Coordinates of C-alpha atoms in Angstrom, one line a residue:
M1 CA 9.7 -42.9 -49.1
H2 CA 6.6 -43.1 -46.8
E3 CA 4.1 -45.8 -47.1
T4 CA 0.7 -44.2 -47.6
A5 CA -1.6 -47.1 -46.6
S6 CA -2.9 -46.9 -43.1
F7 CA -2.0 -49.6 -40.6
V8 CA -5.7 -50.1 -40.0
V9 CA -8.9 -49.0 -41.6
K10 CA -11.4 -46.9 -39.6
P11 CA -14.9 -48.5 -39.2
E12 CA -17.8 -46.8 -40.9
A13 CA -19.4 -44.0 -38.9
S14 CA -23.1 -44.8 -38.5
P15 CA -25.5 -42.4 -36.8
E16 CA -25.7 -44.8 -33.9
R17 CA -21.9 -44.9 -33.5
Q18 CA -21.7 -41.1 -33.7
E19 CA -24.2 -40.7 -30.9
F20 CA -22.2 -43.3 -28.9
Y21 CA -19.0 -41.3 -29.4
K22 CA -20.6 -38.2 -28.1
R23 CA -21.5 -39.9 -24.9
L24 CA -17.9 -41.2 -24.6
D25 CA -16.7 -37.6 -25.1
R26 CA -18.8 -36.3 -22.2
I27 CA -16.8 -38.5 -19.7
D28 CA -13.3 -37.8 -21.3
T29 CA -13.0 -41.1 -23.1
A30 CA -12.6 -41.9 -26.8
P31 CA -12.8 -44.9 -29.1
L32 CA -9.3 -46.2 -30.0
W33 CA -10.5 -47.5 -33.4
E34 CA -11.2 -44.0 -34.5
V35 CA -7.6 -42.8 -34.0
L36 CA -5.5 -46.0 -34.3
N37 CA -4.5 -45.2 -37.9
R38 CA -2.7 -42.1 -36.8
L39 CA -1.3 -43.4 -33.6
V40 CA 0.3 -46.6 -35.0
M41 CA 1.9 -46.0 -38.4
P42 CA 3.6 -48.5 -40.7
Q43 CA 6.6 -46.2 -41.1
P44 CA 7.8 -42.9 -39.6
Q45 CA 6.0 -39.9 -40.9
P46 CA 7.9 -36.9 -39.4
A47 CA 6.4 -33.5 -39.3
I48 CA 9.8 -31.9 -39.8
V49 CA 11.1 -31.5 -43.4
P50 CA 14.6 -31.4 -45.0
A51 CA 16.1 -27.9 -44.5
L52 CA 19.4 -26.1 -45.0
W53 CA 20.6 -22.9 -43.4
N54 CA 23.3 -21.0 -45.3
Y55 CA 25.8 -20.0 -42.7
D56 CA 26.8 -16.6 -44.2
Q57 CA 23.2 -15.5 -44.3
V58 CA 22.5 -16.5 -40.7
R59 CA 25.8 -15.1 -39.5
A60 CA 25.0 -11.7 -40.8
L61 CA 21.8 -11.7 -38.8
L62 CA 23.5 -13.1 -35.7
M63 CA 26.1 -10.2 -35.9
E64 CA 23.2 -7.8 -36.1
A65 CA 21.7 -9.3 -33.0
G66 CA 25.1 -8.7 -31.4
R67 CA 24.6 -5.0 -32.1
L68 CA 21.0 -4.9 -30.9
L69 CA 21.3 -6.4 -27.4
T70 CA 23.9 -7.4 -24.9
V71 CA 24.5 -11.0 -23.8
Q72 CA 23.4 -10.1 -20.3
E73 CA 20.0 -8.9 -21.7
A74 CA 19.6 -12.1 -23.7
E75 CA 21.1 -14.5 -21.2
R76 CA 22.2 -16.5 -24.3
R77 CA 22.4 -14.6 -27.6
V78 CA 21.2 -17.3 -29.9
L79 CA 19.3 -17.5 -33.2
V80 CA 17.2 -20.6 -33.1
L81 CA 17.2 -22.8 -36.1
E82 CA 13.5 -23.7 -36.6
N83 CA 12.5 -26.5 -38.9
P84 CA 10.1 -25.2 -41.5
G85 CA 7.8 -28.1 -40.9
I86 CA 7.2 -27.1 -37.2
R87 CA 7.8 -23.4 -37.1
G88 CA 7.1 -21.8 -33.7
M89 CA 8.2 -24.9 -31.8
S90 CA 11.8 -23.8 -31.3
Q91 CA 12.9 -27.2 -32.6
I92 CA 15.1 -28.3 -35.5
T93 CA 13.9 -31.9 -35.2
Q94 CA 11.1 -33.6 -33.4
S95 CA 13.3 -34.1 -30.3
L96 CA 16.1 -31.5 -30.4
Y97 CA 16.6 -27.8 -30.3
A98 CA 19.5 -26.1 -32.2
G99 CA 20.8 -22.6 -32.6
L100 CA 23.8 -20.5 -33.4
Q101 CA 25.2 -18.6 -30.4
L102 CA 27.5 -15.5 -30.4
I103 CA 29.9 -14.2 -27.8
Q104 CA 31.6 -10.9 -28.8
P105 CA 35.1 -9.9 -27.6
G106 CA 35.0 -8.9 -23.9
E107 CA 31.6 -10.4 -23.2
K108 CA 30.6 -13.0 -20.6
A109 CA 27.5 -15.1 -20.6
P110 CA 26.3 -15.6 -17.0
S111 CA 26.6 -19.0 -15.3
H112 CA 23.5 -21.2 -15.0
R113 CA 22.5 -24.8 -15.2
H114 CA 19.4 -26.7 -16.4
A115 CA 18.1 -30.2 -16.7
A116 CA 18.6 -30.2 -20.5
S117 CA 21.8 -31.6 -21.8
A118 CA 23.7 -29.6 -24.4
L119 CA 26.5 -29.8 -26.9
R120 CA 28.4 -27.0 -28.5
F121 CA 30.1 -27.5 -31.9
I122 CA 32.4 -24.6 -32.4
V123 CA 31.9 -22.9 -35.8
E124 CA 34.2 -19.9 -35.4
G125 CA 36.8 -19.9 -32.6
D126 CA 40.5 -19.1 -32.4
G127 CA 41.0 -20.0 -28.7
G128 CA 40.1 -16.6 -27.4
G129 CA 36.6 -17.8 -26.4
Y130 CA 36.0 -20.2 -23.6
T131 CA 33.4 -22.2 -21.9
A132 CA 33.5 -23.3 -18.3
V133 CA 31.8 -26.5 -17.1
D134 CA 31.6 -27.5 -13.4
G135 CA 34.7 -25.6 -12.5
E136 CA 37.0 -26.1 -15.5
R137 CA 37.4 -23.5 -18.2
T138 CA 38.6 -24.5 -21.6
A139 CA 39.4 -22.6 -24.8
M140 CA 37.2 -23.1 -27.8
H141 CA 38.7 -23.7 -31.3
T142 CA 36.9 -24.2 -34.6
G143 CA 35.7 -27.8 -34.8
D144 CA 35.9 -28.6 -31.1
F145 CA 33.0 -30.7 -29.7
V146 CA 32.1 -29.5 -26.2
L147 CA 29.6 -31.0 -23.8
T148 CA 27.4 -29.4 -21.1
P149 CA 25.8 -32.4 -19.3
S150 CA 22.5 -32.1 -17.5
W151 CA 22.5 -30.0 -14.3
T152 CA 26.1 -28.8 -14.7
F153 CA 26.9 -25.1 -14.2
H154 CA 28.3 -23.5 -17.3
D155 CA 29.2 -20.0 -18.5
H156 CA 30.9 -18.6 -21.6
G157 CA 33.2 -15.7 -22.4
N158 CA 35.5 -14.2 -25.0
L159 CA 39.0 -13.0 -24.0
G160 CA 40.0 -12.6 -27.6
S161 CA 39.6 -10.0 -30.3
T162 CA 37.3 -11.8 -32.7
P163 CA 33.7 -13.1 -32.3
V164 CA 33.1 -16.7 -31.2
I165 CA 30.2 -18.6 -32.7
W166 CA 29.0 -22.1 -32.1
M167 CA 26.1 -24.4 -32.8
D168 CA 24.1 -25.4 -29.7
V169 CA 22.1 -28.6 -29.7
L170 CA 20.0 -29.4 -26.6
D171 CA 17.5 -32.1 -25.7
V172 CA 15.0 -29.5 -24.4
P173 CA 12.0 -31.0 -26.3
I174 CA 12.7 -34.4 -24.7
V175 CA 13.0 -32.9 -21.2
N176 CA 9.8 -30.8 -21.7
M177 CA 7.9 -33.9 -23.0
F178 CA 8.6 -35.6 -19.6
D179 CA 7.8 -32.3 -17.7
T180 CA 11.2 -32.5 -16.0
S181 CA 12.6 -29.1 -16.7
F182 CA 14.5 -27.4 -13.9
A183 CA 17.0 -24.4 -14.1
E184 CA 18.8 -22.0 -11.9
H185 CA 21.5 -19.4 -11.9
H186 CA 24.8 -19.7 -10.2
P187 CA 25.2 -17.4 -7.1
E188 CA 28.0 -15.6 -9.0
E189 CA 27.9 -14.3 -12.6
T190 CA 30.9 -16.5 -13.4
Q191 CA 31.5 -19.8 -11.6
P192 CA 34.9 -20.2 -9.8
V193 CA 37.6 -22.0 -11.8
V194 CA 39.0 -24.8 -9.8
R195 CA 40.7 -27.0 -12.4
N196 CA 43.2 -26.1 -15.2
D197 CA 42.3 -26.2 -18.8
G198 CA 42.7 -29.7 -20.1
D199 CA 42.3 -31.4 -16.7
A200 CA 39.3 -33.5 -17.7
L201 CA 41.0 -34.6 -21.0
A202 CA 44.1 -35.7 -19.2
R203 CA 42.2 -37.6 -16.5
Y204 CA 39.7 -39.3 -18.8
G205 CA 40.7 -38.9 -22.4
A206 CA 43.9 -41.0 -22.6
N207 CA 42.4 -44.5 -22.5
M208 CA 42.8 -44.5 -18.8
L209 CA 40.7 -43.5 -15.8
P210 CA 41.6 -42.3 -12.3
V211 CA 41.6 -45.3 -9.9
E212 CA 38.9 -43.7 -7.7
Y213 CA 36.6 -42.9 -10.7
T214 CA 32.9 -44.0 -10.3
L215 CA 29.9 -43.5 -12.5
K216 CA 28.0 -40.9 -10.6
R217 CA 24.7 -41.5 -12.4
G218 CA 25.1 -45.1 -13.2
K219 CA 24.6 -46.1 -16.9
A220 CA 23.1 -42.6 -17.5
S221 CA 26.4 -40.9 -16.5
P222 CA 27.5 -38.4 -19.1
S223 CA 31.1 -38.3 -20.4
P224 CA 33.7 -37.0 -17.9
V225 CA 35.5 -35.5 -20.8
F226 CA 33.6 -32.3 -21.8
K227 CA 35.9 -31.1 -24.7
Y228 CA 36.9 -33.2 -27.7
P229 CA 39.5 -31.2 -29.6
Y230 CA 39.0 -31.1 -33.4
S231 CA 42.7 -31.4 -34.0
R232 CA 42.7 -34.9 -32.4
S233 CA 39.5 -36.0 -34.1
R234 CA 40.6 -34.7 -37.5
E235 CA 43.9 -36.5 -37.3
A236 CA 42.1 -39.8 -36.5
L237 CA 39.8 -39.4 -39.5
Q238 CA 42.8 -38.7 -41.8
Q239 CA 44.7 -41.7 -40.4
L240 CA 41.8 -44.0 -41.0
Y241 CA 41.3 -42.7 -44.5
K242 CA 44.9 -43.5 -45.3
N243 CA 44.5 -47.0 -43.8
G244 CA 41.2 -47.7 -45.6
P245 CA 38.8 -48.9 -46.6
V246 CA 36.3 -46.1 -47.1
D247 CA 32.7 -47.1 -46.2
P248 CA 30.5 -46.7 -49.4
H249 CA 27.7 -44.9 -47.4
H250 CA 29.6 -42.9 -44.7
G251 CA 33.1 -42.3 -46.1
V252 CA 35.2 -42.4 -42.9
K253 CA 32.9 -41.9 -39.9
L254 CA 33.5 -42.0 -36.1
Q255 CA 31.2 -41.4 -33.2
Y256 CA 32.1 -39.5 -30.1
V257 CA 32.1 -41.7 -27.0
N258 CA 32.1 -41.6 -23.3
P259 CA 35.5 -43.0 -22.4
A260 CA 34.2 -44.3 -19.1
T261 CA 31.4 -46.4 -20.6
G262 CA 32.1 -46.8 -24.3
G263 CA 28.7 -45.4 -24.9
Y264 CA 27.5 -42.0 -26.2
P265 CA 28.8 -38.8 -24.5
M266 CA 25.3 -38.0 -23.2
P267 CA 22.3 -40.2 -22.5
T268 CA 20.0 -38.5 -25.1
I269 CA 22.3 -37.0 -27.8
A270 CA 24.8 -38.7 -30.1
G271 CA 27.6 -36.9 -32.0
F272 CA 29.5 -38.0 -35.1
L273 CA 32.3 -36.8 -37.3
Q274 CA 32.9 -38.1 -40.9
L275 CA 35.3 -37.5 -43.7
L276 CA 34.2 -37.6 -47.3
P277 CA 37.2 -37.9 -49.7
K278 CA 37.3 -35.6 -52.7
G279 CA 35.1 -37.2 -55.4
F280 CA 33.2 -39.4 -53.0
V281 CA 29.8 -40.4 -54.2
G282 CA 28.0 -42.1 -51.3
R283 CA 25.3 -44.7 -51.4
A284 CA 21.9 -43.9 -50.0
Y285 CA 20.8 -45.1 -46.5
R286 CA 18.1 -44.1 -44.0
F287 CA 17.8 -44.1 -40.2
T288 CA 15.2 -43.2 -37.6
D289 CA 17.2 -40.5 -35.8
S290 CA 16.5 -37.2 -37.5
T291 CA 20.0 -35.7 -37.9
I292 CA 21.5 -32.3 -37.8
Y293 CA 24.7 -31.8 -40.0
N294 CA 27.2 -29.0 -39.7
V295 CA 29.8 -28.7 -42.5
V296 CA 33.3 -28.3 -40.9
E297 CA 35.3 -28.3 -44.1
G298 CA 34.9 -28.7 -47.8
R299 CA 32.1 -28.6 -50.3
G300 CA 29.6 -31.1 -51.7
K301 CA 26.0 -32.0 -51.8
S302 CA 23.5 -34.3 -50.1
R303 CA 20.5 -35.9 -51.8
L304 CA 17.4 -36.3 -49.6
G305 CA 14.9 -38.1 -51.7
S306 CA 13.9 -35.6 -54.4
T307 CA 15.6 -32.8 -52.6
T308 CA 19.3 -31.9 -53.1
F309 CA 21.3 -29.5 -50.9
A310 CA 24.6 -28.0 -52.1
W311 CA 26.6 -27.1 -49.1
G312 CA 29.9 -25.4 -48.1
P313 CA 31.8 -24.6 -45.0
R314 CA 29.7 -24.0 -41.9
D315 CA 26.4 -24.6 -43.5
I316 CA 23.8 -26.6 -41.5
F317 CA 21.2 -29.0 -42.8
V318 CA 18.8 -31.5 -41.3
V319 CA 17.7 -34.9 -42.5
P320 CA 14.3 -36.1 -41.2
S321 CA 13.7 -39.6 -39.8
W322 CA 13.6 -42.4 -42.3
Q323 CA 14.5 -40.1 -45.2
A324 CA 16.9 -41.7 -47.6
V325 CA 20.1 -39.6 -47.8
S326 CA 23.4 -39.8 -49.7
H327 CA 26.4 -37.5 -49.6
E328 CA 28.8 -36.4 -52.3
A329 CA 32.0 -34.4 -52.0
T330 CA 33.4 -32.1 -54.7
E331 CA 36.4 -31.5 -52.5
E332 CA 37.5 -33.3 -49.3
A333 CA 34.9 -32.6 -46.7
V334 CA 34.3 -33.1 -43.0
L335 CA 30.7 -33.3 -41.6
F336 CA 29.8 -33.1 -37.9
S337 CA 26.4 -34.5 -37.1
A338 CA 24.2 -34.8 -34.0
S339 CA 20.9 -36.7 -33.3
D340 CA 18.8 -38.4 -30.6
R341 CA 20.3 -41.8 -31.6
A342 CA 21.6 -42.3 -28.0
A343 CA 18.0 -42.1 -26.6
Q344 CA 16.5 -44.2 -29.4
Q345 CA 19.1 -47.0 -28.9
A346 CA 18.7 -46.9 -25.2
L347 CA 14.9 -47.5 -25.7
G348 CA 15.5 -50.2 -28.4
L349 CA 13.8 -48.1 -31.1
W350 CA 16.6 -47.1 -33.5
R351 CA 16.6 -48.6 -37.0
E352 CA 18.6 -48.0 -40.1
E353 CA 18.6 -49.4 -43.7
M354 CA 21.3 -49.4 -46.3
L355 CA 19.8 -48.8 -49.8

């Protein structure tokens, strides 16, 4: 889908010009006309490539990691999902990090905080596992969408009898691009719990706000709700599917929102949930936010240009920027997705095209 022609054509390199460029180099300068064709491009040309991670395959290795080292040794026991186009960068897209994290029964991951914002999408959880964010601890169930806003203390644990696994998505590459990374541990291994489970959802998640509520960080304030239960989100999708109509590109798709602002839950990362009815054959579309998909339910396939990924429950795949994609469902399916659309739209850069 990429346009191959350059935005500009480089001037011919004569001996006199080459000698001139050497003198420029000696004083740490360079001619723009020599590099403009790779700085300003007619269309996005991402270094990342389409990729799919089979959940069962990665899970087996994650469980092996659980036997090899403790969560205290690892700080966070995570297998990073590295995009094949940029291996070694610890990134799944040009702007986001992603990985699968494991907490075994009886374990506690120590409390810390960092400048990077994070989301957790629970892949395996029966409520025995928990995460704590700024003094509130909440149980984690499969399909729950959980936030850890920038500079909030958070720790995880598992009081149940089965492993808890979730997908982490963080804006670490964005934070590091700006050289604004800070991190520190809590004075205690586990932060004190000062609010009951569900407190934030009751205060901020019922289309009402406490009368004293203020946006602590202005327009950049993250959502005051830090857990969006899958049971509620799934019910909303089902109701909208019954009411119709079904979008020819997306099926039934909703975005997670900050209830205090109507915007995205975090300033840099957007999250979405969509239902694809059984037999759905979606039309192709493309967008500038490279997107990470996690299959919650069902089976189907996605076409990314000349590449086709067949997917099933819990598989993860990524669609690069401006890559045409269409989804099909062989059985009713639900897809979670996350991207840097929040940051792109805040900067006025985001674009999409229905094909």
